Amino acid sequence: MKFRKILFYWLAIITLTPFINSAAALLFGIVVGYVLEGFYEQKQNDKFAKQLLKISIVGLGFTLSIKEVLDVSSQSIFITLISILLTFGFAYLLSIKLKLSPKMCFLIASGTAICGGSAIAAVSPVIRAKSKDISNAILSIFLLNGVALLIFPVLGKIFHLSDFQFGLWSAIAIHDTSSVAGASAAFSDNAFQVATITKLVRTLYIIPLVFVASYYFKSKNEKFSIPLFIVMFIVAVLIGNYLIPDNIKHFIKAGSKEMLDLAIFFIGTSFKVKNFKHFLSRPFLMSLLLWIFISVSSLIVIYWMY
C-alpha cells in the first residue's frame, strides 16, 4: 500500500513535464485515480488542487502588464455582466419547468454565472441551503467542468476563434476558475491570460450576488468570504510591473503553467464512476441546459462583437 501511494505521487509529478498539457493532465488524473483508488486521500488531493490553482494564477499575475489587465477588463466587463443577468433569467424559467426549488435554482445559477463551486460556497450559507442541494449543485457543475476542459479547446479550433475570443468565451462559458485556466492554457498562452483576467473580474461579482441573495431570501448577518487570491493576483501584477525583470518573468510563467497542470491532475482523480448516475437528475439537467444556453449565446455575441 505504501508503494502504491508513493507511485501515485510520482505519477502526479509527470504532469510537471512540458509534454503534458492541461487536457492530458485531466485524463491522466482520471486514469490514475481509478487504477490507484484507495491508495491516496481524495480530500488531500482536493486541497492540493485548490492551492496549486491559486499559486498558478498568482504566478501569472507577476508576468502581466497593468495595461493588459486594464485592457482585457474593460473589453470584457459588459459581456460579463450581461451573461450573468441572462444566466439567472434563464435559470428561473428552467426551474419552473423542471420544478426545482428556488434555492436549488439559485445555487446552480450562481455556480454557472459566476465561478462554479466558489460562488455556490459563498451563497449557500446566506440562503441557508440544505446540504443535499449544495452537493447536487456542486456535483453538476463539477461534471460539466470536466467536459468543458476537454472539448472547449477543440471547439475553439473548429470555430477558428482568435486567442482573445477563446479566452473571453472560456471565461464566460466555463464554470470554475481551474477549468477556465486549463482549457485556455491548452488553447494558447495569450488565451490563458485573457481568460484568467476575465474570470477573476467575473469572480468579483460574488460580492453583489451575496447581497442580492441576502435580500431575496431574507437572511441577515450571514458571513461570506471573497477569494483572497484575487487580491494576491492584483498585488502580483503590481510587483511584476515594477520589481521583476522580463527574463525572470519567462520562468515564472512556465512554472505557473506546470503548477496548473498538476492542479488539474488532482482534480481528475476526483472523477468517480458512481458520480455519473447524477447525469439522470433534474439538477444536472438544469445545469446542462443552462450551460448550453450560455455557451452558445456568448459564442454568438463574441463572434459578433469581437
mmCIF file of C-alpha atoms in Angstrom:
data_model
loop_
_atom_site.group_PDB
_atom_site.id
_atom_site.type_symbol
_atom_site.label_atom_id
_atom_site.label_comp_id
_atom_site.label_asym_id
_atom_site.label_seq_id
_atom_site.Cartn_x
_atom_site.Cartn_y
_atom_site.Cartn_z
ATOM 1 C CA MET A 1 0.000 0.000 0.000
ATOM 2 C CA LYS A 2 2.821 2.407 0.846
ATOM 3 C CA PHE A 3 4.471 1.648 -2.506
ATOM 4 C CA ARG A 4 1.264 2.453 -4.422
ATOM 5 C CA LYS A 5 0.834 5.696 -2.523
ATOM 6 C CA ILE A 6 4.396 6.700 -3.431
ATOM 7 C CA LEU A 7 3.745 5.599 -7.014
ATOM 8 C CA PHE A 8 0.654 7.816 -7.124
ATOM 9 C CA TYR A 9 2.621 10.941 -6.237
ATOM 10 C CA TRP A 10 5.443 10.043 -8.616
ATOM 11 C CA LEU A 11 2.883 9.753 -11.395
ATOM 12 C CA ALA A 12 1.492 13.144 -10.376
ATOM 13 C CA ILE A 13 4.926 14.688 -10.853
ATOM 14 C CA ILE A 14 4.896 13.546 -14.505
ATOM 15 C CA THR A 15 2.347 16.312 -15.210
ATOM 16 C CA LEU A 16 5.090 18.858 -14.472
ATOM 17 C CA THR A 17 6.869 17.847 -17.670
ATOM 18 C CA PRO A 18 6.421 20.070 -20.769
ATOM 19 C CA PHE A 19 4.786 17.383 -22.942
ATOM 20 C CA ILE A 20 1.707 17.126 -20.675
ATOM 21 C CA ASN A 21 -0.901 19.840 -21.338
ATOM 22 C CA SER A 22 -3.997 20.600 -19.264
ATOM 23 C CA ALA A 23 -6.373 18.243 -21.097
ATOM 24 C CA ALA A 24 -3.846 15.398 -20.912
ATOM 25 C CA ALA A 25 -3.312 16.126 -17.205
ATOM 26 C CA LEU A 26 -7.053 15.766 -16.576
ATOM 27 C CA LEU A 27 -7.315 12.463 -18.447
ATOM 28 C CA PHE A 28 -4.161 11.186 -16.762
ATOM 29 C CA GLY A 29 -5.598 12.097 -13.365
ATOM 30 C CA ILE A 30 -8.846 10.278 -14.107
ATOM 31 C CA VAL A 31 -7.000 7.091 -15.138
ATOM 32 C CA VAL A 32 -4.511 7.163 -12.254
ATOM 33 C CA GLY A 33 -7.283 7.968 -9.778
ATOM 34 C CA TYR A 34 -9.300 4.982 -10.986
ATOM 35 C CA VAL A 35 -6.397 2.495 -11.016
ATOM 36 C CA LEU A 36 -4.951 3.559 -7.654
ATOM 37 C CA GLU A 37 -8.208 4.412 -5.869
ATOM 38 C CA GLY A 38 -7.881 3.745 -2.154
ATOM 39 C CA PHE A 39 -4.148 4.459 -2.086
ATOM 40 C CA TYR A 40 -4.461 8.212 -1.696
ATOM 41 C CA GLU A 41 -6.636 10.650 0.233
ATOM 42 C CA GLN A 42 -9.076 12.487 -2.014
ATOM 43 C CA LYS A 43 -9.563 15.311 0.473
ATOM 44 C CA GLN A 44 -5.819 15.894 0.376
ATOM 45 C CA ASN A 45 -5.877 15.888 -3.428
ATOM 46 C CA ASP A 46 -8.690 18.451 -3.439
ATOM 47 C CA LYS A 47 -6.671 20.644 -1.088
ATOM 48 C CA PHE A 48 -3.593 20.338 -3.309
ATOM 49 C CA ALA A 49 -5.660 21.269 -6.369
ATOM 50 C CA LYS A 50 -7.048 24.428 -4.776
ATOM 51 C CA GLN A 51 -3.678 25.614 -3.500
ATOM 52 C CA LEU A 52 -1.842 24.872 -6.760
ATOM 53 C CA LEU A 53 -4.514 26.695 -8.742
ATOM 54 C CA LYS A 54 -4.070 29.796 -6.604
ATOM 55 C CA ILE A 55 -0.296 29.596 -6.975
ATOM 56 C CA SER A 56 -0.533 29.308 -10.763
ATOM 57 C CA ILE A 57 -2.901 32.280 -11.085
ATOM 58 C CA VAL A 58 -0.875 34.498 -8.758
ATOM 59 C CA GLY A 59 2.247 33.412 -10.662
ATOM 60 C CA LEU A 60 0.620 34.533 -13.900
ATOM 61 C CA GLY A 61 -0.021 37.909 -12.270
ATOM 62 C CA PHE A 62 3.720 38.513 -11.950
ATOM 63 C CA THR A 63 4.055 38.236 -15.748
ATOM 64 C CA LEU A 64 1.220 40.566 -16.829
ATOM 65 C CA SER A 65 1.433 44.278 -17.508
ATOM 66 C CA ILE A 66 -1.046 46.635 -15.890
ATOM 67 C CA LYS A 67 -2.109 47.748 -19.372
ATOM 68 C CA GLU A 68 -3.007 44.144 -20.322
ATOM 69 C CA VAL A 69 -5.134 43.718 -17.208
ATOM 70 C CA LEU A 70 -6.981 47.017 -17.729
ATOM 71 C CA ASP A 71 -7.496 46.419 -21.469
ATOM 72 C CA VAL A 72 -8.956 42.935 -21.021
ATOM 73 C CA SER A 73 -11.083 44.015 -18.056
ATOM 74 C CA SER A 74 -12.563 46.985 -19.929
ATOM 75 C CA GLN A 75 -13.365 44.894 -23.004
ATOM 76 C CA SER A 76 -14.975 42.049 -21.068
ATOM 77 C CA ILE A 77 -16.915 43.833 -18.324
ATOM 78 C CA PHE A 78 -20.045 44.483 -20.437
ATOM 79 C CA ILE A 79 -20.463 40.977 -21.831
ATOM 80 C CA THR A 80 -19.681 39.531 -18.410
ATOM 81 C CA LEU A 81 -22.483 41.457 -16.732
ATOM 82 C CA ILE A 82 -24.998 40.692 -19.495
ATOM 83 C CA SER A 83 -24.150 36.971 -19.400
ATOM 84 C CA ILE A 84 -24.684 36.868 -15.634
ATOM 85 C CA LEU A 85 -28.120 38.503 -15.911
ATOM 86 C CA LEU A 86 -29.149 36.205 -18.778
ATOM 87 C CA THR A 87 -27.989 33.133 -16.856
ATOM 88 C CA PHE A 88 -30.144 33.975 -13.843
ATOM 89 C CA GLY A 89 -33.124 34.815 -16.032
ATOM 90 C CA PHE A 90 -32.954 31.554 -17.973
ATOM 91 C CA ALA A 91 -32.311 29.591 -14.769
ATOM 92 C CA TYR A 92 -35.542 30.974 -13.304
ATOM 93 C CA LEU A 93 -37.528 29.787 -16.337
ATOM 94 C CA LEU A 94 -35.884 26.352 -16.255
ATOM 95 C CA SER A 95 -36.561 25.908 -12.543
ATOM 96 C CA ILE A 96 -40.288 26.403 -13.184
ATOM 97 C CA LYS A 97 -40.320 23.821 -15.988
ATOM 98 C CA LEU A 98 -38.222 21.313 -14.026
ATOM 99 C CA LYS A 99 -39.987 22.035 -10.707
ATOM 100 C CA LEU A 100 -36.815 22.786 -8.777
ATOM 101 C CA SER A 101 -36.852 24.809 -5.570
ATOM 102 C CA PRO A 102 -35.823 28.495 -5.624
ATOM 103 C CA LYS A 103 -32.744 27.697 -3.519
ATOM 104 C CA MET A 104 -31.643 24.873 -5.825
ATOM 105 C CA CYS A 105 -32.157 27.209 -8.774
ATOM 106 C CA PHE A 106 -30.145 29.980 -7.140
ATOM 107 C CA LEU A 107 -27.250 27.666 -6.293
ATOM 108 C CA ILE A 108 -26.950 26.293 -9.834
ATOM 109 C CA ALA A 109 -27.378 29.730 -11.406
ATOM 110 C CA SER A 110 -24.717 31.191 -9.115
ATOM 111 C CA GLY A 111 -22.256 28.436 -9.971
ATOM 112 C CA THR A 112 -22.913 28.811 -13.701
ATOM 113 C CA ALA A 113 -22.973 32.606 -13.805
ATOM 114 C CA ILE A 114 -20.052 33.486 -11.534
ATOM 115 C CA CYS A 115 -17.388 30.937 -10.685
ATOM 116 C CA GLY A 116 -18.627 27.431 -10.004
ATOM 117 C CA GLY A 117 -18.028 25.942 -6.590
ATOM 118 C CA SER A 118 -16.680 29.199 -5.127
ATOM 119 C CA ALA A 119 -19.937 31.030 -5.828
ATOM 120 C CA ILE A 120 -22.012 28.129 -4.512
ATOM 121 C CA ALA A 121 -19.929 28.057 -1.327
ATOM 122 C CA ALA A 122 -20.358 31.823 -0.911
ATOM 123 C CA VAL A 123 -24.149 31.953 -1.278
ATOM 124 C CA SER A 124 -25.140 28.647 0.371
ATOM 125 C CA PRO A 125 -24.893 29.896 3.994
ATOM 126 C CA VAL A 126 -26.638 33.142 3.059
ATOM 127 C CA ILE A 127 -29.694 31.374 1.620
ATOM 128 C CA ARG A 128 -29.453 28.597 4.241
ATOM 129 C CA ALA A 129 -29.323 25.884 1.591
ATOM 130 C CA LYS A 130 -29.641 22.224 2.518
ATOM 131 C CA SER A 131 -26.523 20.059 2.354
ATOM 132 C CA LYS A 132 -28.126 17.827 -0.274
ATOM 133 C CA ASP A 133 -28.890 20.805 -2.511
ATOM 134 C CA ILE A 134 -25.345 22.122 -2.145
ATOM 135 C CA SER A 135 -23.785 18.772 -3.031
ATOM 136 C CA ASN A 136 -26.120 18.312 -6.036
ATOM 137 C CA ALA A 137 -25.286 21.773 -7.359
ATOM 138 C CA ILE A 138 -21.530 21.342 -6.900
ATOM 139 C CA LEU A 139 -21.546 17.867 -8.487
ATOM 140 C CA SER A 140 -23.483 19.146 -11.506
ATOM 141 C CA ILE A 141 -21.021 21.998 -12.002
ATOM 142 C CA PHE A 142 -18.072 19.679 -11.424
ATOM 143 C CA LEU A 143 -19.094 17.168 -14.095
ATOM 144 C CA LEU A 144 -19.660 19.884 -16.692
ATOM 145 C CA ASN A 145 -16.304 21.469 -15.842
ATOM 146 C CA GLY A 146 -14.547 18.254 -16.786
ATOM 147 C CA VAL A 147 -16.398 18.048 -20.099
ATOM 148 C CA ALA A 148 -15.643 21.712 -20.870
ATOM 149 C CA LEU A 149 -11.951 21.316 -20.123
ATOM 150 C CA LEU A 150 -11.722 18.593 -22.766
ATOM 151 C CA ILE A 151 -13.976 19.894 -25.545
ATOM 152 C CA PHE A 152 -13.581 23.686 -25.438
ATOM 153 C CA PRO A 153 -10.031 23.818 -26.891
ATOM 154 C CA VAL A 154 -11.198 21.527 -29.716
ATOM 155 C CA LEU A 155 -14.286 23.650 -30.388
ATOM 156 C CA GLY A 156 -12.162 26.791 -30.331
ATOM 157 C CA LYS A 157 -10.010 25.412 -33.138
ATOM 158 C CA ILE A 158 -13.046 24.228 -35.118
ATOM 159 C CA PHE A 159 -14.655 27.685 -34.898
ATOM 160 C CA HIS A 160 -11.324 29.389 -35.712
ATOM 161 C CA LEU A 161 -11.506 31.615 -32.641
ATOM 162 C CA SER A 162 -8.740 34.103 -32.009
ATOM 163 C CA ASP A 163 -6.802 33.939 -28.740
ATOM 164 C CA PHE A 164 -8.814 36.840 -27.335
ATOM 165 C CA GLN A 165 -12.155 35.373 -28.450
ATOM 166 C CA PHE A 166 -11.416 31.967 -26.965
ATOM 167 C CA GLY A 167 -10.101 33.400 -23.704
ATOM 168 C CA LEU A 168 -13.228 35.513 -23.322
ATOM 169 C CA TRP A 169 -15.555 32.649 -24.292
ATOM 170 C CA SER A 170 -13.986 30.137 -21.907
ATOM 171 C CA ALA A 171 -14.096 32.631 -19.017
ATOM 172 C CA ILE A 172 -17.814 33.210 -19.577
ATOM 173 C CA ALA A 173 -19.000 29.717 -20.530
ATOM 174 C CA ILE A 174 -16.919 27.517 -18.190
ATOM 175 C CA HIS A 175 -17.769 27.498 -14.502
ATOM 176 C CA ASP A 176 -14.751 27.001 -12.238
ATOM 177 C CA THR A 177 -11.556 29.029 -12.487
ATOM 178 C CA SER A 178 -9.468 25.848 -12.641
ATOM 179 C CA SER A 179 -11.240 24.572 -15.769
ATOM 180 C CA VAL A 180 -11.184 28.027 -17.362
ATOM 181 C CA ALA A 181 -7.434 28.212 -16.821
ATOM 182 C CA GLY A 182 -6.897 24.649 -18.030
ATOM 183 C CA ALA A 183 -8.965 24.967 -21.212
ATOM 184 C CA SER A 184 -7.480 28.337 -22.160
ATOM 185 C CA ALA A 185 -3.923 27.188 -21.422
ATOM 186 C CA ALA A 186 -4.484 24.226 -23.749
ATOM 187 C CA PHE A 187 -5.551 26.681 -26.483
ATOM 188 C CA SER A 188 -2.714 29.239 -26.234
ATOM 189 C CA ASP A 189 -0.689 31.363 -23.823
ATOM 190 C CA ASN A 190 -2.487 34.544 -24.866
ATOM 191 C CA ALA A 191 -5.901 32.909 -24.426
ATOM 192 C CA PHE A 192 -4.808 31.800 -20.951
ATOM 193 C CA GLN A 193 -4.007 35.402 -19.988
ATOM 194 C CA VAL A 194 -7.290 36.790 -21.334
ATOM 195 C CA ALA A 195 -9.347 34.015 -19.719
ATOM 196 C CA THR A 196 -7.691 34.338 -16.319
ATOM 197 C CA ILE A 197 -8.112 38.116 -16.128
ATOM 198 C CA THR A 198 -11.740 37.932 -17.299
ATOM 199 C CA LYS A 199 -12.565 35.133 -14.867
ATOM 200 C CA LEU A 200 -11.059 36.963 -11.907
ATOM 201 C CA VAL A 201 -13.063 40.073 -12.771
ATOM 202 C CA ARG A 202 -16.133 37.841 -13.049
ATOM 203 C CA THR A 203 -15.430 36.354 -9.620
ATOM 204 C CA LEU A 204 -15.765 39.806 -8.047
ATOM 205 C CA TYR A 205 -19.480 39.628 -8.812
ATOM 206 C CA ILE A 206 -19.715 37.323 -5.796
ATOM 207 C CA ILE A 207 -19.959 40.493 -3.695
ATOM 208 C CA PRO A 208 -23.223 41.887 -5.160
ATOM 209 C CA LEU A 209 -24.516 38.325 -5.607
ATOM 210 C CA VAL A 210 -24.360 37.664 -1.872
ATOM 211 C CA PHE A 211 -26.193 40.886 -1.087
ATOM 212 C CA VAL A 212 -28.913 40.035 -3.622
ATOM 213 C CA ALA A 213 -29.222 36.544 -2.107
ATOM 214 C CA SER A 214 -29.469 38.018 1.377
ATOM 215 C CA TYR A 215 -32.257 40.369 0.314
ATOM 216 C CA TYR A 216 -34.183 37.829 -1.781
ATOM 217 C CA PHE A 217 -34.054 35.039 0.799
ATOM 218 C CA LYS A 218 -34.432 37.461 3.742
ATOM 219 C CA SER A 219 -31.284 36.422 5.630
ATOM 220 C CA LYS A 220 -29.182 38.701 7.794
ATOM 221 C CA ASN A 221 -25.779 38.686 9.448
ATOM 222 C CA GLU A 222 -24.512 35.747 7.416
ATOM 223 C CA LYS A 223 -20.782 35.762 6.790
ATOM 224 C CA PHE A 224 -19.209 35.205 3.395
ATOM 225 C CA SER A 225 -15.699 35.385 2.057
ATOM 226 C CA ILE A 226 -14.145 36.798 -1.108
ATOM 227 C CA PRO A 227 -11.299 34.695 -2.553
ATOM 228 C CA LEU A 228 -8.048 36.136 -1.165
ATOM 229 C CA PHE A 229 -6.069 35.026 -4.196
ATOM 230 C CA ILE A 230 -7.777 37.740 -6.265
ATOM 231 C CA VAL A 231 -6.145 40.373 -4.056
ATOM 232 C CA MET A 232 -2.858 38.472 -4.263
ATOM 233 C CA PHE A 233 -3.171 38.416 -8.061
ATOM 234 C CA ILE A 234 -3.529 42.214 -8.174
ATOM 235 C CA VAL A 235 -0.528 42.635 -5.860
ATOM 236 C CA ALA A 236 1.463 40.240 -8.060
ATOM 237 C CA VAL A 237 0.665 42.331 -11.149
ATOM 238 C CA LEU A 238 1.959 45.455 -9.405
ATOM 239 C CA ILE A 239 5.125 43.731 -8.195
ATOM 240 C CA GLY A 240 5.746 42.203 -11.617
ATOM 241 C CA ASN A 241 5.439 45.567 -13.356
ATOM 242 C CA TYR A 242 7.868 47.418 -11.119
ATOM 243 C CA LEU A 243 10.240 44.919 -9.486
ATOM 244 C CA ILE A 244 10.692 41.809 -11.646
ATOM 245 C CA PRO A 245 12.840 41.847 -14.842
ATOM 246 C CA ASP A 246 11.432 40.341 -18.050
ATOM 247 C CA ASN A 247 13.955 37.490 -18.213
ATOM 248 C CA ILE A 248 12.729 36.228 -14.820
ATOM 249 C CA LYS A 249 9.063 36.532 -15.825
ATOM 250 C CA HIS A 250 9.598 33.880 -18.512
ATOM 251 C CA PHE A 251 10.499 31.257 -15.896
ATOM 252 C CA ILE A 252 7.673 32.323 -13.578
ATOM 253 C CA LYS A 253 5.163 31.946 -16.407
ATOM 254 C CA ALA A 254 6.446 28.477 -17.343
ATOM 255 C CA GLY A 255 6.384 27.359 -13.719
ATOM 256 C CA SER A 256 2.853 28.697 -13.224
ATOM 257 C CA LYS A 257 1.547 26.683 -16.170
ATOM 258 C CA GLU A 258 3.130 23.494 -14.839
ATOM 259 C CA MET A 259 1.537 24.112 -11.425
ATOM 260 C CA LEU A 260 -1.794 24.487 -13.207
ATOM 261 C CA ASP A 261 -1.369 21.120 -14.955
ATOM 262 C CA LEU A 262 -0.575 19.462 -11.628
ATOM 263 C CA ALA A 263 -3.681 21.041 -10.072
ATOM 264 C CA ILE A 264 -5.823 19.690 -12.910
ATOM 265 C CA PHE A 265 -4.305 16.224 -12.450
ATOM 266 C CA PHE A 266 -5.507 16.226 -8.833
ATOM 267 C CA ILE A 267 -8.939 17.415 -9.975
ATOM 268 C CA GLY A 268 -9.043 14.478 -12.392
ATOM 269 C CA THR A 269 -8.535 11.982 -9.564
ATOM 270 C CA SER A 270 -11.866 13.028 -8.063
ATOM 271 C CA PHE A 271 -13.853 11.761 -11.060
ATOM 272 C CA LYS A 272 -15.591 8.594 -9.858
ATOM 273 C CA VAL A 273 -17.853 6.246 -11.809
ATOM 274 C CA LYS A 274 -20.504 6.466 -9.084
ATOM 275 C CA ASN A 275 -20.865 10.200 -9.751
ATOM 276 C CA PHE A 276 -22.108 9.670 -13.269
ATOM 277 C CA LYS A 277 -25.512 8.440 -12.112
ATOM 278 C CA HIS A 278 -26.045 12.130 -11.346
ATOM 279 C CA PHE A 279 -26.450 12.631 -15.111
ATOM 280 C CA LEU A 280 -30.056 11.443 -14.684
ATOM 281 C CA SER A 281 -31.006 14.024 -12.041
ATOM 282 C CA ARG A 282 -33.076 17.177 -12.565
ATOM 283 C CA PRO A 283 -30.379 19.464 -11.062
ATOM 284 C CA PHE A 284 -27.907 18.143 -13.626
ATOM 285 C CA LEU A 285 -30.403 18.605 -16.462
ATOM 286 C CA MET A 286 -30.891 22.211 -15.408
ATOM 287 C CA SER A 287 -27.116 22.743 -15.183
ATOM 288 C CA LEU A 288 -26.624 21.192 -18.614
ATOM 289 C CA LEU A 289 -29.325 23.271 -20.333
ATOM 290 C CA LEU A 290 -28.099 26.428 -18.610
ATOM 291 C CA TRP A 291 -24.508 25.686 -19.666
ATOM 292 C CA ILE A 292 -25.513 25.035 -23.295
ATOM 293 C CA PHE A 293 -27.539 28.261 -23.332
ATOM 294 C CA ILE A 294 -24.742 30.480 -22.021
ATOM 295 C CA SER A 295 -22.083 28.721 -24.129
ATOM 296 C CA VAL A 296 -23.965 29.160 -27.400
ATOM 297 C CA SER A 297 -25.296 32.664 -26.748
ATOM 298 C CA SER A 298 -21.951 34.018 -25.530
ATOM 299 C CA LEU A 299 -20.143 32.483 -28.507
ATOM 300 C CA ILE A 300 -22.532 34.216 -30.923
ATOM 301 C CA VAL A 301 -22.088 37.563 -29.179
ATOM 302 C CA ILE A 302 -18.301 37.200 -29.081
ATOM 303 C CA TYR A 303 -18.243 36.408 -32.798
ATOM 304 C CA TRP A 304 -20.342 39.479 -33.460
ATOM 305 C CA MET A 305 -18.672 41.979 -31.111
ATOM 306 C CA TYR A 306 -15.017 40.890 -31.049
#
